[in-house]
mmCIF file of C-alpha atoms in Angstrom:
data_model
loop_
_atom_site.group_PDB
_atom_site.id
_atom_site.type_symbol
_atom_site.label_atom_id
_atom_site.label_comp_id
_atom_site.label_asym_id
_atom_site.label_seq_id
_atom_site.Cartn_x
_atom_site.Cartn_y
_atom_site.Cartn_z
ATOM 1 C CA MET A 246 -13.081 -90.511 -31.640
ATOM 2 C CA THR A 247 -14.811 -89.994 -28.755
ATOM 3 C CA SER A 248 -12.104 -92.215 -26.965
ATOM 4 C CA PHE A 249 -9.380 -90.528 -28.475
ATOM 5 C CA THR A 250 -10.650 -87.199 -27.774
ATOM 6 C CA ASN A 251 -10.922 -87.974 -23.176
ATOM 7 C CA LYS A 252 -7.376 -89.881 -23.312
ATOM 8 C CA TYR A 253 -6.234 -86.457 -25.244
ATOM 9 C CA VAL A 254 -7.902 -83.961 -22.601
ATOM 10 C CA LEU A 255 -6.835 -86.362 -19.789
ATOM 11 C CA ASN A 256 -3.681 -86.555 -20.302
ATOM 12 C CA LEU A 257 -3.504 -83.252 -20.777
ATOM 13 C CA LEU A 258 -5.256 -82.707 -17.171
ATOM 14 C CA ARG A 259 -2.450 -84.859 -15.744
ATOM 15 C CA ASN A 260 -0.100 -82.591 -17.441
ATOM 16 C CA LEU A 261 -0.938 -79.009 -15.974
ATOM 17 C CA PRO A 262 0.065 -77.633 -12.686
ATOM 18 C CA ARG A 263 -3.079 -78.244 -10.178
ATOM 19 C CA LEU A 264 -5.354 -75.235 -9.730
ATOM 20 C CA SER A 265 -4.268 -72.979 -7.223
ATOM 21 C CA ILE A 266 -3.837 -69.095 -6.354
ATOM 22 C CA SER A 267 -0.963 -68.277 -7.635
ATOM 23 C CA ASN A 268 -2.071 -69.540 -10.839
ATOM 24 C CA LEU A 269 -5.489 -67.716 -10.433
ATOM 25 C CA ARG A 270 -5.860 -64.792 -12.415
ATOM 26 C CA ASN A 271 -8.471 -61.927 -13.853
ATOM 27 C CA ASN A 272 -9.378 -61.735 -17.329
ATOM 28 C CA ASP A 273 -7.945 -58.680 -19.360
ATOM 29 C CA GLY A 274 -9.257 -55.632 -18.767
ATOM 30 C CA ALA A 275 -11.696 -56.919 -16.126
ATOM 31 C CA VAL A 276 -9.887 -54.141 -13.205
ATOM 32 C CA LYS A 277 -9.195 -50.911 -14.656
ATOM 33 C CA LYS A 278 -5.450 -49.517 -12.273
ATOM 34 C CA ASN A 279 -5.924 -46.178 -11.859
ATOM 35 C CA LYS A 280 -2.029 -45.079 -12.229
ATOM 36 C CA ARG A 281 -1.432 -42.214 -9.706
ATOM 37 C CA GLY A 282 2.487 -42.935 -9.496
ATOM 38 C CA ARG A 283 4.905 -41.233 -10.587
ATOM 39 C CA ALA A 284 7.436 -41.470 -13.698
ATOM 40 C CA GLN A 285 8.337 -45.189 -14.918
ATOM 41 C CA HIS A 286 4.827 -46.341 -12.363
ATOM 42 C CA GLY A 287 2.350 -44.877 -14.454
ATOM 43 C CA GLY A 288 1.954 -41.312 -13.316
ATOM 44 C CA ASP A 289 2.007 -38.498 -15.932
ATOM 45 C CA LYS A 290 1.843 -34.167 -15.411
ATOM 46 C CA HIS A 291 -1.402 -34.396 -14.392
ATOM 47 C CA GLY A 292 -1.835 -30.785 -15.879
ATOM 48 C CA HIS A 293 1.395 -29.803 -14.585
ATOM 49 C CA GLY A 294 3.444 -29.259 -17.590
ATOM 50 C CA ASN A 295 7.675 -30.065 -16.829
ATOM 51 C CA LYS A 296 9.286 -28.896 -14.187
ATOM 52 C CA GLY A 297 9.481 -25.469 -13.079
ATOM 53 C CA SER A 298 7.345 -23.465 -9.535
ATOM 54 C CA LYS A 299 3.748 -24.451 -11.353
ATOM 55 C CA ALA A 300 4.636 -28.253 -11.317
ATOM 56 C CA ARG A 301 6.047 -28.107 -7.594
ATOM 57 C CA GLN A 302 3.670 -26.308 -5.967
ATOM 58 C CA ASN A 303 -0.066 -25.644 -6.288
ATOM 59 C CA PHE A 304 0.383 -21.845 -6.819
ATOM 60 C CA MET A 305 2.618 -19.815 -9.034
ATOM 61 C CA ARG A 306 4.697 -16.819 -7.632
ATOM 62 C CA PRO A 307 2.895 -13.365 -7.535
ATOM 63 C CA GLY A 308 3.852 -11.461 -10.558
ATOM 64 C CA TYR A 309 4.769 -14.254 -13.118
ATOM 65 C CA GLU A 310 2.941 -14.604 -16.017
ATOM 66 C CA THR A 311 3.928 -17.848 -17.596
ATOM 67 C CA GLY A 312 7.071 -16.377 -19.664
ATOM 68 C CA ASN A 313 5.973 -12.884 -20.623
ATOM 69 C CA THR A 314 7.270 -10.134 -19.349
ATOM 70 C CA PRO A 315 6.063 -9.068 -16.207
ATOM 71 C CA PHE A 316 4.187 -6.033 -16.355
ATOM 72 C CA TYR A 317 5.978 -4.598 -13.697
ATOM 73 C CA MET A 318 9.022 -4.984 -15.441
ATOM 74 C CA LYS A 319 7.970 -3.800 -18.661
ATOM 75 C CA PHE A 320 8.162 0.086 -17.335
ATOM 76 C CA PRO A 321 10.769 2.261 -15.377
ATOM 77 C CA ARG A 322 11.123 2.047 -11.602
ATOM 78 C CA GLU A 323 8.302 4.699 -9.468
ATOM 79 C CA GLN A 324 10.767 5.965 -7.187
ATOM 80 C CA TYR A 325 7.585 6.932 -4.960
ATOM 81 C CA TYR A 326 7.137 3.388 -4.417
ATOM 82 C CA LYS A 327 10.737 3.258 -3.073
ATOM 83 C CA ASP A 328 11.690 0.766 0.365
ATOM 84 C CA HIS A 329 7.867 1.302 0.813
ATOM 85 C CA HIS A 330 8.242 -2.003 3.080
ATOM 86 C CA VAL A 331 10.227 -0.426 5.967
ATOM 87 C CA LYS A 332 8.447 3.040 5.770
ATOM 88 C CA ARG A 333 6.878 3.865 9.155
ATOM 89 C CA GLN A 334 3.201 3.921 8.795
ATOM 90 C CA TYR A 335 0.709 6.176 11.449
ATOM 91 C CA PRO A 336 -3.100 4.838 11.115
ATOM 92 C CA PRO A 337 -5.641 8.129 11.396
ATOM 93 C CA LEU A 338 -7.749 8.771 13.872
ATOM 94 C CA SER A 339 -10.233 11.172 12.908
ATOM 95 C CA LEU A 340 -11.258 14.499 15.301
ATOM 96 C CA THR A 341 -14.605 12.961 15.293
ATOM 97 C CA THR A 342 -13.972 9.737 16.720
ATOM 98 C CA LEU A 343 -11.884 11.335 19.006
ATOM 99 C CA GLN A 344 -14.909 13.516 20.388
ATOM 100 C CA LYS A 345 -16.845 10.061 20.434
ATOM 101 C CA MET A 346 -14.556 9.022 22.243
ATOM 102 C CA ILE A 347 -15.061 11.523 24.767
ATOM 103 C CA ASP A 348 -18.633 11.950 24.546
ATOM 104 C CA LEU A 349 -19.114 7.878 25.707
ATOM 105 C CA ASN A 350 -16.767 8.809 28.330
ATOM 106 C CA ARG A 351 -14.155 6.718 27.539
ATOM 107 C CA ILE A 352 -11.789 9.302 27.602
ATOM 108 C CA ASP A 353 -11.188 11.568 30.821
ATOM 109 C CA ILE A 354 -9.958 14.633 29.530
ATOM 110 C CA SER A 355 -8.827 15.769 32.720
ATOM 111 C CA LYS A 356 -5.911 14.295 32.398
ATOM 112 C CA PRO A 357 -3.277 13.714 29.419
ATOM 113 C CA ILE A 358 -3.642 12.251 26.279
ATOM 114 C CA ASP A 359 -1.673 9.934 24.348
ATOM 115 C CA LEU A 360 -1.336 6.169 22.682
ATOM 116 C CA SER A 361 -1.983 4.310 25.382
ATOM 117 C CA VAL A 362 -5.122 5.881 26.837
ATOM 118 C CA LEU A 363 -6.723 5.760 23.039
ATOM 119 C CA CYS A 364 -5.571 1.640 22.810
ATOM 120 C CA ASN A 365 -7.541 1.105 25.960
ATOM 121 C CA THR A 366 -10.823 2.988 24.955
ATOM 122 C CA GLY A 367 -11.389 -0.440 22.620
ATOM 123 C CA LEU A 368 -12.048 2.072 19.360
ATOM 124 C CA TYR A 369 -8.255 2.142 18.287
ATOM 125 C CA ASN A 370 -5.386 -0.023 18.124
ATOM 126 C CA ILE A 371 -1.951 -0.383 16.223
ATOM 127 C CA ASN A 372 0.605 -3.041 15.180
ATOM 128 C CA PRO A 373 3.784 -2.304 15.662
ATOM 129 C CA GLU A 374 4.496 -6.017 13.564
ATOM 130 C CA ASP A 375 3.101 -3.795 10.395
ATOM 131 C CA LYS A 376 5.221 -1.433 11.124
ATOM 132 C CA HIS A 377 2.456 1.074 13.091
ATOM 133 C CA PHE A 378 4.827 3.994 14.759
ATOM 134 C CA GLY A 379 1.085 5.413 16.110
ATOM 135 C CA VAL A 380 -1.491 7.336 15.378
ATOM 136 C CA ASN A 381 -2.347 10.294 12.549
ATOM 137 C CA LEU A 382 -4.451 12.648 13.654
ATOM 138 C CA ILE A 383 -6.411 13.795 10.693
ATOM 139 C CA ASP A 384 -8.620 16.739 10.392
ATOM 140 C CA GLU A 385 -12.095 14.979 9.950
ATOM 141 C CA GLY A 386 -14.510 16.814 11.788
ATOM 142 C CA ALA A 387 -12.692 19.482 12.716
ATOM 143 C CA ASP A 388 -15.561 21.647 12.401
ATOM 144 C CA ASN A 389 -16.888 20.262 15.537
ATOM 145 C CA PHE A 390 -14.360 19.395 17.646
ATOM 146 C CA LYS A 391 -15.345 20.954 20.623
ATOM 147 C CA ALA A 392 -13.062 19.494 23.570
ATOM 148 C CA LYS A 393 -10.194 21.229 25.352
ATOM 149 C CA ILE A 394 -7.878 18.538 25.313
ATOM 150 C CA ASN A 395 -4.097 18.035 25.577
ATOM 151 C CA VAL A 396 -3.223 15.309 23.184
ATOM 152 C CA GLU A 397 0.057 13.265 22.229
ATOM 153 C CA VAL A 398 0.194 12.130 19.039
ATOM 154 C CA GLN A 399 2.920 10.926 16.555
ATOM 155 C CA TRP A 400 1.560 12.967 13.849
ATOM 156 C CA ALA A 401 -1.003 15.598 12.790
ATOM 157 C CA SER A 402 -1.814 18.287 10.026
ATOM 158 C CA GLU A 403 -1.909 21.609 10.656
ATOM 159 C CA PRO A 404 -5.721 22.009 10.764
ATOM 160 C CA THR A 405 -5.657 19.522 13.118
ATOM 161 C CA ILE A 406 -3.179 21.585 15.073
ATOM 162 C CA ALA A 407 -5.453 24.742 14.367
ATOM 163 C CA ALA A 408 -8.925 22.474 15.322
ATOM 164 C CA ILE A 409 -7.007 21.442 19.131
ATOM 165 C CA GLU A 410 -5.746 24.666 19.519
ATOM 166 C CA ARG A 411 -8.655 26.796 18.642
ATOM 167 C CA ASN A 412 -10.360 25.069 21.642
ATOM 168 C CA GLY A 413 -8.122 25.854 24.043
ATOM 169 C CA GLY A 414 -6.250 22.666 24.075
ATOM 170 C CA VAL A 415 -2.295 21.588 23.755
ATOM 171 C CA ILE A 416 -1.177 19.056 21.066
ATOM 172 C CA THR A 417 2.308 17.515 21.269
ATOM 173 C CA THR A 418 3.826 15.405 18.336
ATOM 174 C CA SER A 419 5.928 12.737 20.103
ATOM 175 C CA PHE A 420 8.439 9.779 18.457
ATOM 176 C CA PHE A 421 8.419 5.908 20.118
ATOM 177 C CA ASP A 422 10.934 2.978 19.301
ATOM 178 C CA VAL A 423 8.743 0.022 18.478
ATOM 179 C CA ASN A 424 9.803 -1.496 21.954
ATOM 180 C CA SER A 425 8.432 1.721 23.396
ATOM 181 C CA LEU A 426 5.281 0.982 21.335
ATOM 182 C CA PHE A 427 3.876 -2.674 22.326
ATOM 183 C CA ILE A 428 4.712 -1.494 25.959
ATOM 184 C CA LEU A 429 2.621 1.994 25.227
ATOM 185 C CA ILE A 430 -0.415 -0.371 23.861
ATOM 186 C CA ASN A 431 -0.506 -2.613 26.748
ATOM 187 C CA PRO A 432 0.861 -1.436 30.145
ATOM 188 C CA LYS A 433 -0.990 -4.274 32.200
ATOM 189 C CA LYS A 434 1.323 -7.507 30.275
ATOM 190 C CA PHE A 435 4.588 -5.378 30.386
ATOM 191 C CA PHE A 436 3.969 -5.127 33.681
ATOM 192 C CA GLN A 437 3.586 -8.536 35.109
ATOM 193 C CA ARG A 438 6.699 -9.417 33.513
ATOM 194 C CA GLY A 439 8.723 -7.479 36.546
ATOM 195 C CA GLU A 440 11.113 -5.206 34.652
ATOM 196 C CA ALA A 441 12.604 -2.287 34.764
ATOM 197 C CA ILE A 442 10.444 0.995 32.532
ATOM 198 C CA PRO A 443 13.392 1.746 30.008
ATOM 199 C CA ARG A 444 13.766 4.597 28.275
ATOM 200 C CA ARG A 445 12.277 5.831 24.710
ATOM 201 C CA MET A 446 14.944 5.989 21.898
ATOM 202 C CA ILE A 447 15.016 9.011 20.450
ATOM 203 C CA PRO A 448 14.268 9.621 16.725
ATOM 204 C CA PRO A 449 15.712 8.105 13.372
ATOM 205 C CA ASP A 450 17.759 10.771 11.402
ATOM 206 C CA ASP A 451 15.033 10.949 9.205
ATOM 207 C CA ALA A 452 12.181 11.837 11.643
ATOM 208 C CA ILE A 453 14.278 14.420 13.325
ATOM 209 C CA LEU A 454 13.297 16.732 12.096
ATOM 210 C CA TYR A 455 9.849 16.511 11.763
ATOM 211 C CA TYR A 456 10.059 16.399 15.752
ATOM 212 C CA SER A 457 12.480 19.306 16.021
ATOM 213 C CA SER A 458 9.830 21.669 14.416
ATOM 214 C CA ALA A 459 8.013 24.025 16.204
ATOM 215 C CA ALA A 460 5.612 24.302 13.864
ATOM 216 C CA ASN A 461 4.656 20.422 13.864
ATOM 217 C CA ARG A 462 4.452 20.571 17.704
ATOM 218 C CA GLY A 463 7.591 18.362 17.536
ATOM 219 C CA TYR A 464 8.385 17.007 21.481
ATOM 220 C CA LEU A 465 12.080 17.917 20.648
ATOM 221 C CA ALA A 466 10.922 21.747 20.038
ATOM 222 C CA ASP A 467 11.666 24.827 22.444
ATOM 223 C CA PRO A 468 8.968 26.185 23.991
ATOM 224 C CA GLU A 469 9.108 29.515 23.149
ATOM 225 C CA LYS A 470 8.998 29.215 19.511
ATOM 226 C CA ILE A 471 5.957 26.685 19.980
ATOM 227 C CA SER A 472 4.155 29.522 21.632
ATOM 228 C CA TRP A 473 4.950 31.402 18.678
ATOM 229 C CA GLU A 474 4.008 29.079 16.266
ATOM 230 C CA ARG A 475 0.635 28.930 18.353
ATOM 231 C CA PHE A 476 0.170 32.557 17.455
ATOM 232 C CA VAL A 477 0.821 32.934 13.973
ATOM 233 C CA LEU A 478 -1.610 29.506 12.933
ATOM 234 C CA ALA A 479 -4.511 31.610 15.152
ATOM 235 C CA GLN A 480 -3.305 34.648 12.661
ATOM 236 C CA LYS A 481 -4.022 32.477 9.881
ATOM 237 C CA TYR A 482 -6.863 30.417 10.403
ATOM 238 C CA GLY A 483 -8.566 33.744 11.832
ATOM 239 C CA TYR A 484 -9.730 32.763 15.339
ATOM 240 C CA LYS A 485 -8.647 33.716 19.231
ATOM 241 C CA LEU A 486 -6.209 31.904 20.818
ATOM 242 C CA PRO A 487 -7.150 31.565 24.783
ATOM 243 C CA LYS A 488 -4.242 31.866 26.989
ATOM 244 C CA ILE A 489 -3.168 28.983 28.950
ATOM 245 C CA GLU A 490 -1.737 30.813 32.061
ATOM 246 C CA ASP A 491 -5.694 31.894 33.159
ATOM 247 C CA ASP A 492 -7.064 28.036 32.240
ATOM 248 C CA PRO A 493 -8.175 26.466 35.501
ATOM 249 C CA ASP A 494 -6.634 23.382 34.032
ATOM 250 C CA TYR A 495 -2.983 25.039 33.209
ATOM 251 C CA ASP A 496 -1.379 21.995 35.435
ATOM 252 C CA MET A 497 -3.203 19.794 32.966
ATOM 253 C CA LEU A 498 -2.728 21.276 29.542
ATOM 254 C CA VAL A 499 0.737 22.146 30.315
ATOM 255 C CA SER A 500 1.816 18.972 31.567
ATOM 256 C CA ARG A 501 4.266 16.479 29.242
ATOM 257 C CA LYS A 502 6.677 13.996 29.466
ATOM 258 C CA ASP A 503 10.129 14.031 29.216
ATOM 259 C CA GLN A 504 12.071 13.221 25.929
ATOM 260 C CA ARG A 505 12.912 9.516 27.540
ATOM 261 C CA GLN A 506 9.659 9.109 29.142
ATOM 262 C CA ILE A 507 7.374 6.547 28.151
ATOM 263 C CA PHE A 508 4.044 6.807 30.760
ATOM 264 C CA TYR A 509 2.615 10.013 32.305
ATOM 265 C CA GLY A 510 3.863 9.948 36.208
ATOM 266 C CA LEU A 511 6.107 6.825 35.597
ATOM 267 C CA GLU A 512 10.045 7.250 35.173
ATOM 268 C CA PRO A 513 11.996 5.109 33.351
ATOM 269 C CA GLY A 514 14.135 2.933 35.888
ATOM 270 C CA TRP A 515 11.285 2.201 37.494
ATOM 271 C CA VAL A 516 9.572 -1.427 38.719
ATOM 272 C CA VAL A 517 5.570 -1.410 38.956
ATOM 273 C CA ASN A 518 4.357 -4.559 41.492
ATOM 274 C CA LEU A 519 0.548 -4.762 40.274
ATOM 275 C CA LYS A 520 0.228 -7.521 42.500
ATOM 276 C CA ASP A 521 1.913 -5.871 46.101
ATOM 277 C CA LYS A 522 0.987 -2.069 43.939
ATOM 278 C CA VAL A 523 3.970 -0.627 44.855
ATOM 279 C CA ILE A 524 6.678 1.036 42.974
ATOM 280 C CA LEU A 525 10.100 0.285 42.768
ATOM 281 C CA LYS A 526 12.840 2.775 42.290
ATOM 282 C CA PRO A 527 16.027 2.671 41.774
ATOM 283 C CA ILE A 528 18.738 3.874 44.550
ATOM 284 C CA ASP A 529 21.956 2.713 43.017
ATOM 285 C CA PRO A 530 23.742 5.732 41.330
ATOM 286 C CA GLN A 531 25.061 4.161 38.122
ATOM 287 C CA LEU A 532 21.128 2.956 37.642
ATOM 288 C CA LYS A 533 19.699 6.669 38.210
ATOM 289 C CA GLU A 534 22.598 7.828 35.957
ATOM 290 C CA PHE A 535 21.862 5.809 32.884
ATOM 291 C CA TYR A 536 18.198 6.181 33.028
ATOM 292 C CA ARG A 537 18.483 9.875 33.547
ATOM 293 C CA SER A 538 17.677 11.511 30.395
#
């Protein structure tokens, strides 16, 4: 029996293939494969369901409520928010903050104040890429505002205008296009490019009435109507309107930009050379006619 078994085993070993790496394998269940493939390679949905935006990215689009009717579609459209993404924005600046800038000598009130002066203080800034079109001077701190200034802003309310003119100051609301705003915010960067100062564009159709109104102190309004509106506002708020003609700072108070002008003292078409510290002015008659207001 034993000899027969030994012969059987030896005969079996002769017929079996020789032991090599090609015919070696682990026992069943010894190695567990982490299946993270796609489709037939062992992958699954991994909690993201079948197709759709949730399966193709790690977030759903804003407003999507997994098949339900979204909240913003259950109600009629509100016209107040129509074209809200293209509306012009005016970041506010309070009279309290403006008085603080003056008290800290960030602003020289012996010269006219515009958007460029406000941005150079480091306490106020705008970003035209976010639809910012200038400064909105609000009436917060109107009772404590005591400075006599000549300020140019892009938006102002009636109490703000009264607070400025009560102290003998002058306020003007003016419009700047996007290109002019970038130049005003950072004049040094523009001057280093060596380009001529462009003309300021006129306001669009939906803003032309505001900047042509004397009640808003628009820069396109008639000066005689502005003088009358100054008197009317003083009567309304009960203060005595100071006479600008008798003021020692008369020249500073009456200085205004041209309708096409961006900087005080610099006309369109001029080139400012910071390296040589010179100003180049056009002499060609066609250029003069082009940059003329």
